[in-house]
């Protein structure tokens, strides 16, 4: 039993936590089934794009356990307490459209467009200043689990971190010159 506890906490949970801690935006492209740990892996990402025939859910309570790799913590932060309990306590398998309706899926697309849709979202994000993207993600992540006042302070710190950057200066110059900015990530 100790081996199972260690494996779930440090191996599976560690990998999923490492994904959740990445400072750049992460996108899960779900094709087929993402059940249990697969769902928890998707929940650790910032965006979840599902193929229209995908299935997703936290099935652990049907197996006599609970989600042990972040599902009980990430899901309610994403979709609220009652909806998270619906997912966890019923152990239902949800369709892609149900996941979209509940707020678990960011987008649903046809199966043959799944990777193209994920890539398009990534490119849309990458068109913006890298430092600003990282600081915006940081502000949202850190502010989510604190009071509004503390969240506003975090936002201000992240805002102040982008002010002295070359990318901000380049963005203003590009705006004045009516062209796309050339980001230097500095």
Coordinates of C-alpha atoms in Angstrom, one line a residue:
X1 CA 0.0 0.0 0.0
X2 CA 2.8 2.4 0.7
X3 CA 4.1 1.9 -2.8
X4 CA 0.7 2.8 -4.2
X5 CA 0.5 5.9 -2.0
X6 CA 4.0 7.0 -3.0
X7 CA 3.4 6.3 -6.7
X8 CA 0.1 8.4 -6.8
X9 CA 1.5 11.3 -4.8
X10 CA 5.1 11.5 -6.1
X11 CA 5.0 10.0 -9.5
X12 CA 1.6 10.6 -11.0
X13 CA 0.8 13.6 -8.8
X14 CA 4.3 15.0 -9.3
X15 CA 4.1 14.9 -13.1
X16 CA 0.7 16.5 -13.1
X17 CA 1.7 19.1 -10.6
X18 CA 4.8 19.9 -12.8
X19 CA 2.5 20.5 -15.7
X20 CA 0.3 22.8 -13.6
X21 CA 3.3 24.7 -12.5
X22 CA 4.6 25.5 -16.0
X23 CA 4.7 29.3 -16.4
X24 CA 3.7 29.3 -20.0
X25 CA 0.2 28.4 -21.1
X26 CA -0.6 24.7 -21.5
X27 CA -3.1 23.1 -23.8
X28 CA -4.6 19.6 -23.5
X29 CA -5.9 18.1 -26.7
X30 CA -8.2 15.3 -25.7
X31 CA -9.1 12.6 -28.2
X32 CA -10.8 9.5 -27.1
X33 CA -11.2 9.0 -23.3
X34 CA -9.6 11.0 -20.5
X35 CA -10.8 9.2 -17.3
X36 CA -9.3 9.3 -13.8
X37 CA -5.7 10.3 -14.1
X38 CA -6.1 11.3 -17.7
X39 CA -8.8 13.8 -16.7
X40 CA -6.6 15.1 -13.9
X41 CA -3.8 15.6 -16.3
X42 CA -6.1 17.6 -18.6
X43 CA -7.3 19.6 -15.6
X44 CA -3.7 20.7 -14.8
X45 CA -3.6 22.4 -18.2
X46 CA -4.8 25.9 -18.8
X47 CA -6.9 25.0 -21.8
X48 CA -8.7 21.7 -22.6
X49 CA -9.8 21.2 -26.2
X50 CA -11.8 18.0 -26.8
X51 CA -12.7 16.2 -29.9
X52 CA -16.5 16.0 -30.4
X53 CA -16.5 12.3 -29.6
X54 CA -14.2 12.5 -26.5
X55 CA -15.3 11.2 -23.1
X56 CA -14.0 12.7 -19.9
X57 CA -14.6 12.1 -16.2
X58 CA -13.2 11.3 -12.7
X59 CA -14.2 7.6 -12.2
X60 CA -12.3 7.0 -9.0
X61 CA -15.2 6.8 -6.6
X62 CA -16.6 3.9 -8.7
X63 CA -13.3 2.2 -8.0
X64 CA -13.4 2.8 -4.2
X65 CA -10.9 5.6 -4.2
X66 CA -10.9 9.4 -4.8
X67 CA -9.1 11.4 -7.4
X68 CA -5.6 11.6 -6.0
X69 CA -3.6 13.6 -8.5
X70 CA -5.3 17.0 -8.0
X71 CA -8.8 16.4 -9.3
X72 CA -10.5 17.2 -6.0
X73 CA -8.7 20.5 -5.9
X74 CA -8.5 21.7 -9.5
X75 CA -12.0 20.7 -10.6
X76 CA -13.9 22.9 -8.1
X77 CA -11.6 25.8 -8.8
X78 CA -12.5 25.4 -12.5
X79 CA -16.3 24.7 -12.3
X80 CA -17.4 25.4 -8.7
X81 CA -18.2 23.2 -5.7
X82 CA -21.5 21.6 -6.7
X83 CA -20.6 20.8 -10.3
X84 CA -17.3 19.4 -9.1
X85 CA -19.1 17.2 -6.7
X86 CA -21.4 16.1 -9.5
X87 CA -18.4 14.9 -11.5
X88 CA -16.6 13.3 -8.6
X89 CA -19.4 11.7 -6.5
X90 CA -21.3 10.3 -9.5
X91 CA -18.2 9.0 -11.3
X92 CA -20.0 9.8 -14.5
X93 CA -18.4 9.8 -17.9
X94 CA -19.2 13.1 -19.6
X95 CA -19.4 13.8 -23.3
X96 CA -17.3 16.6 -24.8
X97 CA -20.4 18.8 -25.1
X98 CA -21.3 18.1 -21.5
X99 CA -17.8 19.0 -20.5
X100 CA -18.1 22.2 -22.5
X101 CA -21.4 23.0 -20.8
X102 CA -19.9 22.5 -17.3
X103 CA -16.8 24.6 -18.1
X104 CA -14.3 21.7 -18.1
X105 CA -13.7 21.9 -21.8
X106 CA -12.5 25.2 -23.3
X107 CA -13.5 24.2 -26.8
X108 CA -14.9 21.2 -28.6
X109 CA -14.0 20.5 -32.2
X110 CA -14.3 17.7 -34.8
X111 CA -11.9 14.9 -34.3
X112 CA -9.8 15.6 -37.5
X113 CA -9.4 19.2 -36.5
X114 CA -8.3 18.6 -32.9
X115 CA -4.6 19.2 -33.2
X116 CA -5.1 22.1 -35.7
X117 CA -7.5 23.8 -33.3
X118 CA -5.0 23.3 -30.4
X119 CA -2.2 24.6 -32.6
X120 CA -4.3 27.6 -33.7
X121 CA -4.9 28.6 -30.0
X122 CA -1.2 28.2 -29.2
X123 CA -0.3 30.4 -32.2
X124 CA -2.9 33.0 -31.1
X125 CA -1.3 33.1 -27.7
X126 CA 2.2 33.2 -29.0
X127 CA 1.4 36.2 -31.2
X128 CA 1.4 38.2 -27.9
X129 CA 4.3 39.4 -25.8
X130 CA 5.8 36.3 -24.1
X131 CA 6.6 38.2 -20.8
X132 CA 3.1 39.7 -20.7
X133 CA 1.6 36.2 -21.3
X134 CA 3.6 34.7 -18.5
X135 CA 2.8 37.6 -16.1
X136 CA -0.9 37.5 -17.0
X137 CA -1.0 33.7 -16.3
X138 CA 0.8 34.2 -13.0
X139 CA -1.6 37.0 -11.9
X140 CA -4.6 34.8 -12.7
X141 CA -3.1 31.7 -11.0
X142 CA -1.9 33.4 -7.9
X143 CA -4.9 35.6 -7.5
X144 CA -7.4 32.8 -7.9
X145 CA -6.8 31.4 -4.4
X146 CA -6.7 34.6 -2.4
X147 CA -8.9 37.6 -1.5
X148 CA -9.8 40.2 -4.1
X149 CA -7.5 42.7 -2.4
X150 CA -4.5 40.4 -2.4
X151 CA -5.4 39.4 -6.0
X152 CA -5.3 43.1 -7.0
X153 CA -1.9 43.4 -5.4
X154 CA -0.6 40.4 -7.3
X155 CA -2.0 41.8 -10.5
X156 CA -0.2 45.1 -9.8
X157 CA 3.1 43.4 -9.2
X158 CA 2.7 41.4 -12.4
X159 CA 1.8 44.6 -14.3
X160 CA 4.8 46.4 -12.9
X161 CA 7.0 43.5 -14.0
X162 CA 6.1 44.1 -17.7
X163 CA 6.5 47.9 -17.6
X164 CA 10.3 48.1 -17.9
X165 CA 10.5 45.4 -20.7
X166 CA 11.7 46.0 -24.2
X167 CA 8.6 44.1 -25.4
X168 CA 6.4 46.8 -23.9
X169 CA 8.4 49.5 -25.7
X170 CA 8.3 47.5 -28.9
X171 CA 4.5 47.1 -28.6
X172 CA 4.0 50.9 -28.3
X173 CA 6.3 51.6 -31.2
X174 CA 4.6 48.9 -33.4
X175 CA 1.2 50.4 -32.5
X176 CA 2.3 53.9 -33.6
X177 CA 3.8 52.5 -36.8
X178 CA 0.7 50.3 -37.5
X179 CA 2.7 47.1 -37.7
X180 CA 3.0 43.8 -35.7
X181 CA 5.4 43.9 -32.9
X182 CA 8.6 41.9 -33.0
X183 CA 9.0 40.3 -29.6
X184 CA 12.4 39.9 -28.0
X185 CA 11.2 38.3 -24.8
X186 CA 13.1 40.9 -22.8

